[in-house]
Coordinates of C-alpha atoms in Angstrom, one line a residue:
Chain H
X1 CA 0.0 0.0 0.0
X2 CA 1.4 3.3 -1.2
X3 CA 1.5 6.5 1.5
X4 CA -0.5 8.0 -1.2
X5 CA -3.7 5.5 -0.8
X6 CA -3.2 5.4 3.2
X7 CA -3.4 9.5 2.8
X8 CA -6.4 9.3 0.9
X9 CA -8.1 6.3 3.7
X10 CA -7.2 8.7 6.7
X11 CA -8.7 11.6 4.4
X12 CA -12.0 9.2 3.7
X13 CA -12.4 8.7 7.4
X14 CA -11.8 12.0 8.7
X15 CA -14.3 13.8 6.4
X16 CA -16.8 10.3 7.4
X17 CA -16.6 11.9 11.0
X18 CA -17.0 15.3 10.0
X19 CA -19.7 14.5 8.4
X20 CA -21.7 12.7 11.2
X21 CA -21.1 15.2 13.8
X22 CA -24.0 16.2 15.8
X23 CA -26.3 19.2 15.2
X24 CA -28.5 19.7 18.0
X25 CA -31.9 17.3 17.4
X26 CA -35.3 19.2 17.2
X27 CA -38.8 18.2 16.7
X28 CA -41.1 19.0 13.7
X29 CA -43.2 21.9 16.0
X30 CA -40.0 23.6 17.3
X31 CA -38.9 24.0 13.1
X32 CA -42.8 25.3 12.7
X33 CA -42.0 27.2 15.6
X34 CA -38.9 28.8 13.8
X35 CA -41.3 29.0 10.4
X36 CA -43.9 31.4 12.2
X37 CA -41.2 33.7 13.9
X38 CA -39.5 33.7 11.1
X39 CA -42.7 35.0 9.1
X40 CA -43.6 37.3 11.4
X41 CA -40.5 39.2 11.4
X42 CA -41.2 39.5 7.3
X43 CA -44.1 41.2 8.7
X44 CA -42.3 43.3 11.2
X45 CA -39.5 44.3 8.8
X46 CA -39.8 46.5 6.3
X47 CA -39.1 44.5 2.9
X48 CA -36.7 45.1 0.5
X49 CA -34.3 46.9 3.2
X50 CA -31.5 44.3 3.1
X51 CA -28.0 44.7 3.5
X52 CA -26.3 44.2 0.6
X53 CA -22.9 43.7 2.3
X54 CA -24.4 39.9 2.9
X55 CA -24.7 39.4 -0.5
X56 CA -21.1 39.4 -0.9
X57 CA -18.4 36.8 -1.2
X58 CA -17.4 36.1 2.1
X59 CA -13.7 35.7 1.1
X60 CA -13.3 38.1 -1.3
X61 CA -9.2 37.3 -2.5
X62 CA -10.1 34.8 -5.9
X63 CA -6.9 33.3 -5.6
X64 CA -6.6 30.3 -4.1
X65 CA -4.6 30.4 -0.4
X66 CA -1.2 30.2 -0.7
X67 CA 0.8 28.1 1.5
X68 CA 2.2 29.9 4.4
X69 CA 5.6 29.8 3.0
X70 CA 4.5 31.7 -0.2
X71 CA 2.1 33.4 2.1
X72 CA 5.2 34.8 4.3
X73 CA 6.3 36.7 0.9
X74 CA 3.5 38.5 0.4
X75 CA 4.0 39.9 4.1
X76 CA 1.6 42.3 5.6
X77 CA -0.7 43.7 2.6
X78 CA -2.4 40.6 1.7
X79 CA -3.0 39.9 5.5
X80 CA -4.6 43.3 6.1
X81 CA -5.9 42.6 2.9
X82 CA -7.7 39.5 4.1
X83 CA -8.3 40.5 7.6
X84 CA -10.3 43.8 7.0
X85 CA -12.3 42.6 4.1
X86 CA -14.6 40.0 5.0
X87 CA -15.9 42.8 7.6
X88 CA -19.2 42.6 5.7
X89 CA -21.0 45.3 7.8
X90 CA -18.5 48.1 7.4
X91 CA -17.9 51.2 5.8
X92 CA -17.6 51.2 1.9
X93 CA -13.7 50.5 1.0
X94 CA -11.4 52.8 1.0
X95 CA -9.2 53.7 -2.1
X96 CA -5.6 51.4 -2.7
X97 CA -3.7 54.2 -0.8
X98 CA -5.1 53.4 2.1
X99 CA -4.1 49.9 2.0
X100 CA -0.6 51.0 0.9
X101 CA -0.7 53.4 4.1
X102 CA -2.0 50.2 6.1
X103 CA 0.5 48.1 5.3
X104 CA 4.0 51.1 6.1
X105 CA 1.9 50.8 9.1
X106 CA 1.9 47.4 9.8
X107 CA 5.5 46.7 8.6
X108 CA 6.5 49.5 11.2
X109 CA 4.2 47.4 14.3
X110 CA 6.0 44.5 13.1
X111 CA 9.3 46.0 13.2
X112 CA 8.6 47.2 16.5
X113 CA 7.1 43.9 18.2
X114 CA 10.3 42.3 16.6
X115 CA 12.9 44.6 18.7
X116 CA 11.1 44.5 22.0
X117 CA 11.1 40.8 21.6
X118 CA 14.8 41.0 21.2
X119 CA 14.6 43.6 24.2
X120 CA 16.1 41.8 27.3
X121 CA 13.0 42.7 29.3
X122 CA 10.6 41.3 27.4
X123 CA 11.5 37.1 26.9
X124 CA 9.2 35.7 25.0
X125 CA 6.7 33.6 26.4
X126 CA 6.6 29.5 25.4
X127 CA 3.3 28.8 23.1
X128 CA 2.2 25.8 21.7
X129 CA 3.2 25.0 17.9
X130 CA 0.3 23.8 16.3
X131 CA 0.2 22.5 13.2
X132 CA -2.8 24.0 12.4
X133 CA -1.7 27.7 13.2
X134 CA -0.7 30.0 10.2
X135 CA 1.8 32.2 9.7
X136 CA 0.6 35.4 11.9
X137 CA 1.4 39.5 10.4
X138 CA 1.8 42.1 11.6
X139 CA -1.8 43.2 11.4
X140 CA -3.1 40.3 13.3
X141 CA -1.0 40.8 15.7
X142 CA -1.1 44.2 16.5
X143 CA -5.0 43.5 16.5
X144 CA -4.3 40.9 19.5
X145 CA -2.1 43.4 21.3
X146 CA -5.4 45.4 21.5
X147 CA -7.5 42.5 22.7
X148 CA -6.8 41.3 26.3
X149 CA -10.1 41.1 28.0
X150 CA -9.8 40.9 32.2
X151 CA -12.1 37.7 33.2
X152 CA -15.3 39.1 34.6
X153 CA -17.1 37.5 37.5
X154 CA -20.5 37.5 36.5
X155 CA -22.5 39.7 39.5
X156 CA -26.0 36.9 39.6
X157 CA -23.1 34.2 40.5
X158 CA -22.1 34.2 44.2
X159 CA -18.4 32.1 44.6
X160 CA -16.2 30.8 46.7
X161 CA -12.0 30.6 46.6
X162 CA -11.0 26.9 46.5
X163 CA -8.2 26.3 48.8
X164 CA -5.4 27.1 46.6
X165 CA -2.6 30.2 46.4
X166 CA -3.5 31.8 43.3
X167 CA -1.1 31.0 39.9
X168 CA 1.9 33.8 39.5
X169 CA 0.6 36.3 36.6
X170 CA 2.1 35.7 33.4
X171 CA 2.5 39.4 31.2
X172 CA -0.4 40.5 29.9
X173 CA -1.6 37.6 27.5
X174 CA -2.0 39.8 24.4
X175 CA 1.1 41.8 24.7
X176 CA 3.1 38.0 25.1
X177 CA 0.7 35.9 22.2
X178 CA 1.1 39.2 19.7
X179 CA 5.7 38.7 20.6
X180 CA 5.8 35.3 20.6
X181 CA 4.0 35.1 17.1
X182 CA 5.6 38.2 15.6
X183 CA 9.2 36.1 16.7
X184 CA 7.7 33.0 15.2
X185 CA 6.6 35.0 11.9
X186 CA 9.5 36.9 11.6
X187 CA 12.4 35.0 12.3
X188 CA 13.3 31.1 11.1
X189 CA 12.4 28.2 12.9
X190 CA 14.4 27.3 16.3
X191 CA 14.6 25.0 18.9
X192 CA 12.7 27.1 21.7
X193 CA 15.2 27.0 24.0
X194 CA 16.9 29.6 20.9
X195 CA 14.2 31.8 20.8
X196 CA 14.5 32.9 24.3
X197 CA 16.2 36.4 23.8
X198 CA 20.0 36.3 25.5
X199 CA 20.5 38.6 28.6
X200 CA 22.3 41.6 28.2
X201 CA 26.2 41.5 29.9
X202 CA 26.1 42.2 33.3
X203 CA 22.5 41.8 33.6
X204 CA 21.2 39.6 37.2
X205 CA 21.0 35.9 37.2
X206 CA 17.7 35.1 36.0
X207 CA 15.0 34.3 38.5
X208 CA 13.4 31.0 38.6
X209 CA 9.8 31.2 37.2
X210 CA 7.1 29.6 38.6
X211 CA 7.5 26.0 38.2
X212 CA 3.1 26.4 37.4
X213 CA 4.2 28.4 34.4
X214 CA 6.0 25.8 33.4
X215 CA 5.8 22.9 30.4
X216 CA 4.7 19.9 32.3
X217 CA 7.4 17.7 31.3
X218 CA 10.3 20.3 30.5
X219 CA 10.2 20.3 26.9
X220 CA 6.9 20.8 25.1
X221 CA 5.9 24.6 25.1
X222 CA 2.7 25.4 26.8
X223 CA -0.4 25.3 25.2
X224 CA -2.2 28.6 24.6
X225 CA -5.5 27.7 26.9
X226 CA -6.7 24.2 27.3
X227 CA -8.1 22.1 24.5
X228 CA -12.2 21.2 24.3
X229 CA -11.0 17.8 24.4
X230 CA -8.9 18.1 27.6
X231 CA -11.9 20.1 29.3
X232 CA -14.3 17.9 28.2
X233 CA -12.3 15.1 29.5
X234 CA -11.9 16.6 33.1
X235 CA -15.4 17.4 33.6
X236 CA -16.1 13.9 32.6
X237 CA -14.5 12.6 35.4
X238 CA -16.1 15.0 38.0
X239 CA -19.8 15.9 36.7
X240 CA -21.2 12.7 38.2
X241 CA -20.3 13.9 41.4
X242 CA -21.3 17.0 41.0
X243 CA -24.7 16.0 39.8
X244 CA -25.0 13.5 42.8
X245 CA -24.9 17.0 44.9
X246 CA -28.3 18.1 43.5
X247 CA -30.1 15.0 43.7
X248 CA -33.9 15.8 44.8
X249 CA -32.9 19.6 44.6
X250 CA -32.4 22.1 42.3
X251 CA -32.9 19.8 38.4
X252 CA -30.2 23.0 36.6
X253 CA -27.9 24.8 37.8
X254 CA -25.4 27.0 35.7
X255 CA -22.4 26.8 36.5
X256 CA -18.9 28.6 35.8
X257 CA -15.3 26.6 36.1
X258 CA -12.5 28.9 36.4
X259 CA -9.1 26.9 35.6
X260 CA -5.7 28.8 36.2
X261 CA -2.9 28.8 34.2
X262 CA -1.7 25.5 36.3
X263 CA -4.7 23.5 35.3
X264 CA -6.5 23.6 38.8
X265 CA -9.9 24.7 39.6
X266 CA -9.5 28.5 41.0
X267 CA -12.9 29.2 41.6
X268 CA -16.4 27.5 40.9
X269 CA -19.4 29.6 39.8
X270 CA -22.7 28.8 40.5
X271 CA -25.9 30.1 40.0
X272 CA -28.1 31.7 43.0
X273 CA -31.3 29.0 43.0
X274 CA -28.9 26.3 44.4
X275 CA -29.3 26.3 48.1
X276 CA -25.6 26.3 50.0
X277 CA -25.3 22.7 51.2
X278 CA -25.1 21.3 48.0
X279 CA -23.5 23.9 46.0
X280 CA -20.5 23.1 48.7
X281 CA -20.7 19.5 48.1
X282 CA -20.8 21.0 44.0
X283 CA -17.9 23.1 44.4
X284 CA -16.0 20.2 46.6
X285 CA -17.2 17.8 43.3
X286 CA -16.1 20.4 40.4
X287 CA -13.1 21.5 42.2
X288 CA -11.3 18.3 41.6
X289 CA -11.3 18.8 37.6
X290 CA -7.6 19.3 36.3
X291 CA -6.8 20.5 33.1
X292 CA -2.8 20.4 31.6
X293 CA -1.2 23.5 32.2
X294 CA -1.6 26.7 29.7
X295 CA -0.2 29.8 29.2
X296 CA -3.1 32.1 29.6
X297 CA -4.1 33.5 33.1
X298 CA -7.6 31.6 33.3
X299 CA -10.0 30.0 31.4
X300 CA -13.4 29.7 32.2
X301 CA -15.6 27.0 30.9
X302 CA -19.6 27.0 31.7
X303 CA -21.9 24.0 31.4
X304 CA -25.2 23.7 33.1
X305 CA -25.4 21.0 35.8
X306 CA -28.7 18.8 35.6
X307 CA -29.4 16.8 38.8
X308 CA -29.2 12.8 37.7
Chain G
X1 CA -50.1 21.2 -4.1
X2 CA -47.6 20.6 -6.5
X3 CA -43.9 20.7 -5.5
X4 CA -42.7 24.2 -6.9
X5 CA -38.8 24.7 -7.5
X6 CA -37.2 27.2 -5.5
X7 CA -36.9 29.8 -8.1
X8 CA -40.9 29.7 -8.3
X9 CA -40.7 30.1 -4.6
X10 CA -38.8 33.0 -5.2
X11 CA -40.5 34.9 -8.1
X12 CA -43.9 33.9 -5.9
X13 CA -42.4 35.3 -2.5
X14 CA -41.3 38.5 -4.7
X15 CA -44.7 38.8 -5.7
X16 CA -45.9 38.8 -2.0
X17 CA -46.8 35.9 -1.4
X18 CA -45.2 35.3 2.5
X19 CA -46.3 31.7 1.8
X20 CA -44.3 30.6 -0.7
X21 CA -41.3 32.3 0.9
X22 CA -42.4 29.9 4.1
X23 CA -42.2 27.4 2.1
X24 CA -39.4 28.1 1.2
X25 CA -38.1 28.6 4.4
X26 CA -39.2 25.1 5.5
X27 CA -37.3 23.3 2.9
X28 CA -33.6 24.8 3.4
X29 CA -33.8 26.0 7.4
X30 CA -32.5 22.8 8.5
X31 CA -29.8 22.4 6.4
X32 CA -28.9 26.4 7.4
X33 CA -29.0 25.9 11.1
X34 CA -26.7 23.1 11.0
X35 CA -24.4 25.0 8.7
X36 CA -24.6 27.8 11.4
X37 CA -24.3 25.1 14.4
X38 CA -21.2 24.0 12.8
X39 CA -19.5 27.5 12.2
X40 CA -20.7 28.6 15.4
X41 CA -20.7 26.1 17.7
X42 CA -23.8 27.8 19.5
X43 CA -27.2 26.7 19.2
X44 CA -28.9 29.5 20.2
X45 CA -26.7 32.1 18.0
X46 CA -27.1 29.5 15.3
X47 CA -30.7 29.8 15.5
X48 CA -30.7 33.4 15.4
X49 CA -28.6 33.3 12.4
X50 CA -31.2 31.2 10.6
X51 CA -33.7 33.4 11.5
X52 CA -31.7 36.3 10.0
X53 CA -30.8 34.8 7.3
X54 CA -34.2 34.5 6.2
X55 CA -35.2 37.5 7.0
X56 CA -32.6 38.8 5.1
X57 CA -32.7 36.9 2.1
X58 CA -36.5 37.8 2.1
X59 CA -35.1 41.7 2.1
X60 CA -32.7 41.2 -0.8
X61 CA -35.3 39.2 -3.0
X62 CA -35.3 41.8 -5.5
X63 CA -31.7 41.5 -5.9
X64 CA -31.5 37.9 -6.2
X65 CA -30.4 38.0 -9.9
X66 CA -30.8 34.3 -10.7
X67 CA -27.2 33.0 -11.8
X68 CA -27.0 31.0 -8.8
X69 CA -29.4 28.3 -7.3
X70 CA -31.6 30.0 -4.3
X71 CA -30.2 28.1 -1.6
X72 CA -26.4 28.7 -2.2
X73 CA -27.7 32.5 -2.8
X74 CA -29.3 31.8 0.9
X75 CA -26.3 29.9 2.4
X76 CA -23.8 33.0 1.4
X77 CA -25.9 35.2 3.5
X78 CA -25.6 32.5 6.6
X79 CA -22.0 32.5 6.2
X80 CA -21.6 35.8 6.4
X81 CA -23.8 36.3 8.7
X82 CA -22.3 33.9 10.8
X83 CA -18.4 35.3 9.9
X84 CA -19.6 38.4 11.6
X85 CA -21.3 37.1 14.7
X86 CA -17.5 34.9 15.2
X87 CA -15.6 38.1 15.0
X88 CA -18.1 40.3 16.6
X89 CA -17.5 37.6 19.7
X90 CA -13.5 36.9 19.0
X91 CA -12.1 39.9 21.0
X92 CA -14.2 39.7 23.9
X93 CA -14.3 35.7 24.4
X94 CA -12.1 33.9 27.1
X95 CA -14.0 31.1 28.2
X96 CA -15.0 28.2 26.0
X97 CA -18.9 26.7 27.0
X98 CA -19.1 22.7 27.2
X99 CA -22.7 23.8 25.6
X100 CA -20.6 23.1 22.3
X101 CA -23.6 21.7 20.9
X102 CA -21.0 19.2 19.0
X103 CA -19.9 18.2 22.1
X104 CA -23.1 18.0 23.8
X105 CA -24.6 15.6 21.0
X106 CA -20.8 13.6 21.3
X107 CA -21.5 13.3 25.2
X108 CA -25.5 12.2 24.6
X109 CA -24.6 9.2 22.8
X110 CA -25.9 6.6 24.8
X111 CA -23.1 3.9 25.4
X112 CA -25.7 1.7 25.5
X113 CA -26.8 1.9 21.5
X114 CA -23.6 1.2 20.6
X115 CA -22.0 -2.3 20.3
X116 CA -18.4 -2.3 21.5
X117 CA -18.4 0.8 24.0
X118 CA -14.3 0.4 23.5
X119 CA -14.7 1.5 19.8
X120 CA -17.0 3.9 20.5
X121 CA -15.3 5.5 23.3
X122 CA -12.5 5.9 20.7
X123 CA -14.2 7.3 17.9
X124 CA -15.8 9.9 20.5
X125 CA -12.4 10.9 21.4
X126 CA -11.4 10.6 17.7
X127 CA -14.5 13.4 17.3
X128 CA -13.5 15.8 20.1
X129 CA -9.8 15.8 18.5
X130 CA -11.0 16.5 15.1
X131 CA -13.6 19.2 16.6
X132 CA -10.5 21.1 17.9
X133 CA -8.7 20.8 15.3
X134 CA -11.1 22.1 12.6
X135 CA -11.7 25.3 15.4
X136 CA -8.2 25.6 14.8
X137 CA -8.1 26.1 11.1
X138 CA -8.5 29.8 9.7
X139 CA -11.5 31.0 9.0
X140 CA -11.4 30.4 5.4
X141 CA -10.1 26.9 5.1
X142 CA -12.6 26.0 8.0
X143 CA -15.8 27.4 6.4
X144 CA -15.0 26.1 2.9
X145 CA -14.5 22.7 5.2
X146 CA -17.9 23.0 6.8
X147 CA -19.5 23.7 3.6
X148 CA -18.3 20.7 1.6
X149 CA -17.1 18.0 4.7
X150 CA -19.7 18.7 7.2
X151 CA -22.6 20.0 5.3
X152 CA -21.8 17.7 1.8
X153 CA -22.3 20.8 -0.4
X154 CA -20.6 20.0 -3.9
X155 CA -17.6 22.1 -4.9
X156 CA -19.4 23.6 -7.4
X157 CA -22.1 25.3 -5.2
X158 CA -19.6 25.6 -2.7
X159 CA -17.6 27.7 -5.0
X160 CA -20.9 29.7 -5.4
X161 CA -21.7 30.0 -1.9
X162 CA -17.9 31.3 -1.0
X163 CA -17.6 33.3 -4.7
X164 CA -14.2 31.7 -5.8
X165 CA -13.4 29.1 -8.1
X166 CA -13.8 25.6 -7.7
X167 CA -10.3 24.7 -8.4
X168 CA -10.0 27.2 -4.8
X169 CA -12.7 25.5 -3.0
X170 CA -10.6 21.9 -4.0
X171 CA -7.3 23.5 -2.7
X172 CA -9.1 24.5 0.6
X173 CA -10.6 20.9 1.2
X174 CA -7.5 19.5 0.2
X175 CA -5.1 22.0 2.5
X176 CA -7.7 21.5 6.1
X177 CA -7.8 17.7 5.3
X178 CA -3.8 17.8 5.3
X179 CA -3.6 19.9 8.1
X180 CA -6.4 17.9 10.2
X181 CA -4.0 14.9 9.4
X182 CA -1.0 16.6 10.6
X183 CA -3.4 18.0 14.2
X184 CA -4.7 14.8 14.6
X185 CA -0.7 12.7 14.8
X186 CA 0.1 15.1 17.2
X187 CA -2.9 14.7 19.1
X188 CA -2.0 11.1 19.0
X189 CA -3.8 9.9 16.7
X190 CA -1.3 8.5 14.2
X191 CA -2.2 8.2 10.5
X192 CA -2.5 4.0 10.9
X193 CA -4.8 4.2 13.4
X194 CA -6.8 6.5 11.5
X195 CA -6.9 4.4 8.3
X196 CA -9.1 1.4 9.8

């Protein structure tokens, strides 16, 4: 058997699985349910006011995606090319200056991120290398430079702090993602342990980081925030304790799992119908979840616990 | 009744009639919410999507000009309606909800309708894998993905739906399938398992 034909079987089998994934089920009278709201808002709208923005190609660019190492030559135009136009509900475009302005502009960001990487303050931060990530300019990045939402308690949940010191705080997650993609972008491909930036003469010995922060076995980088699979897989081991806790009680409760940066439970969400005895035993239950480590601060994952 | 095409549907619903565009609705708003479901991965914003979409669609019938089928006409205004809703939500997002509903219909499978659970355990985790993995692709290689893996549009329509070639639309399917491959080894799910 060639490697060609066992390509084309894996290929066979992974679009059969795609293609049986699950869509939520409905029944007949919710889709005549959808029909009449659906009809109704004809009624409601006024007709023939449509935005023609929707009618568009949602990837504009004709040319078929070039491989990231072809992709790398064409450098920051096409990105900001590709990452502003599928913006269906904007502005009309601008003229081709503007895209020639955009892209002085993001060469400049680029150049920028690039030196403060090199800077011996700033080392970069380990990330996973996924196969599946693309080459990232300068526009992207910048854009995640501007992106690094604080995690916000939500006020109807009441919480509790698990017994547990809180993880170190790594930088700011945007500022670190945006350098450690701008080095991985702009320079060749390394051995990590390469990429950390040398320490100027004369400069301290290096603290020790947090052992938390660090890979879990010493050599694979961390991974940016924890996979679905891997949270999936941790609340399967700890949801039918959890739902033991509301037996005879409260039949939902939502609730919020706040992992930190080590993998552990920081914190446990729950929502204010559950009555405090078993939203302990709740907490106690999801507190035991464990995740592998990741790079960002915290991750939050909600699920809504049904009593069994 | 007899069954009218969709482009009767059309020209009808342009006319006025609301029925014929309910009809119309009824035929294609299944296939549009899982489309939605799958670029989402949130029932409830899926459904609002397929709600817009229609009521969009039923907006812009006078500028339906008739060079493409009515449904890949309706699908392009799902997927970007859709597009927008994931990149209205991409800067403020930093949780993930198990309320995938992917992964809630992966966990609902009862072990007990299947016949070796061991197998099926393995093609669930197989699943998840493959469900992070196509969440990693870029946007473009994902949705032309969605359209032709997960949905079983053609290239040609799917060519319509995304407004590119077909040859483009083959070189996407062809570049996520490669890529899922490479994901899925590393995930550990080597290429000779995959094969049986």
């Amino acid at each position: 058997m060639s490697a060609r034909d066992g390509k084309g079987r894996v290929d066979e089998r992974i679009t059969e699985l795609l293609r049986s994934l699950p869509a939520p089920a409905r029944t007949e009278s919710e889709w005549e349910a959808q029909v009449s709201r659906i009809l109704l808002r004809l009624d409601e709208s006024a007709p023939r006011d449509a935005d023609s923005d929707l009618l568009r190609p949602p990837f504009p660019e004709p040319a078929p995606e070039l491989a990231p190492e072809h992709a790398a030559h064409h450098g920051a135009a096409t990105a900001a090319r590709s990452s502003r136009a599928p913006r269906r509900e904007a502005p009309p475009r601008k003229p081709a200056f503007s895209w020639l302005l955009a892209s002085v502009v993001a060469l400049a960001a680029a150049a920028l991120l690039v030196n403060r990487v090199r800077a011996p303050e700033s080392p970069g931060k380990p990330t996973q290398e996924s196969p599946l990530t693309e080459p990232v300019s300068a526009p992207r990045a910048e854009a995640q430079l501007a992106v690094a939402p604080p995690l916000e308690e939500p006020a109807a949940l009441h919480e509790v702090e698990l017994e547990q010191s809180a993880p170190a705080k790594p930088a700011p997650e945007g500022k670190a993602r945006a350098t450690a993609r701008a080095t991985r972008s702009s320079a060749p491909r390394a051995p990590a342990a390469l990429r950390v930036p040398a320490p100027p003469q004369g400069a301290p010995a290096e603290l020790e980081p947090d052992p938390r922060l660090k890979p879990a076995d010493g050599r694979q980088p961390l991974v940016d925030r924890p996979s679905q699979g891997a949270l999936t897989a941790a609340l399967d081991k700890v949801l039918p304790g959890a739902r033991s806790c509301l037996a005879g009680g409260t039949a939902a409760v939502p609730a919020e799992i706040i992992f930190g940066s080590d993998g552990s439970v920081l914190r446990v969400n729950l929502g204010p119908e559950v009555e405090p005895g078993p939203a302990r035993c709740v907490r106690a239950a999801l507190g035991r979840a464990r995740v592998e480590p990741f790079s960002r601060t915290s991750w939050s994952l909600r699920s809504t616990l049904r009593s069994p | 009744m007899p069954q009218h095409s969709d482009r009767e549907l059309v020209d009808a619903a342009r006319a006025g009639d609301a029925e014929a565009f309910g009809t119309l609705v009824r035929r294609h708003q299944k296939r549009i919410y899982r489309l939605a479901v799958h670029l989402l991965r949130d029932a409830a914003e899926a459904e609002d999507v397929t709600q817009d979409t229609f009521v969009r669609a039923y907006g812009a019938l006078d500028r339906f000009d008739g060079r493409s089928e009515p449904f890949t006409w309706m699908y392009r205004i799902a997927v970007n309606l859709s597009l927008n809703r994931i990149r209205a939500r991409k800067a403020r997002r930093q949780s993930a909800a198990i309320d995938d509903p992917r992964i809630e219909g992966l966990l609902l499978d009862a072990p007990s309708t299947v016949t070796d659970p061991a197998s099926h355990s393995a093609d669930r985790e197989l699943a998840l894998a493959l469900c992070d993995g196509l969440d990693g692709l870029s946007e473009t290689l994902r949705t032309t993905l969605v359209l032709v893996t997960v949905d079983g549009l053609s290239h040609a329509d799917a060519a319509q739906v995304l407004g590119c070639p077909e040859g483009t639309v083959a070189w996407r399917v062809h570049e996520a399938r490669k890529r899922l491959r490479v994901f899925l080894e590393t995930r550990g799910f080597p290429a000779g398992d995959l094969e049986s």
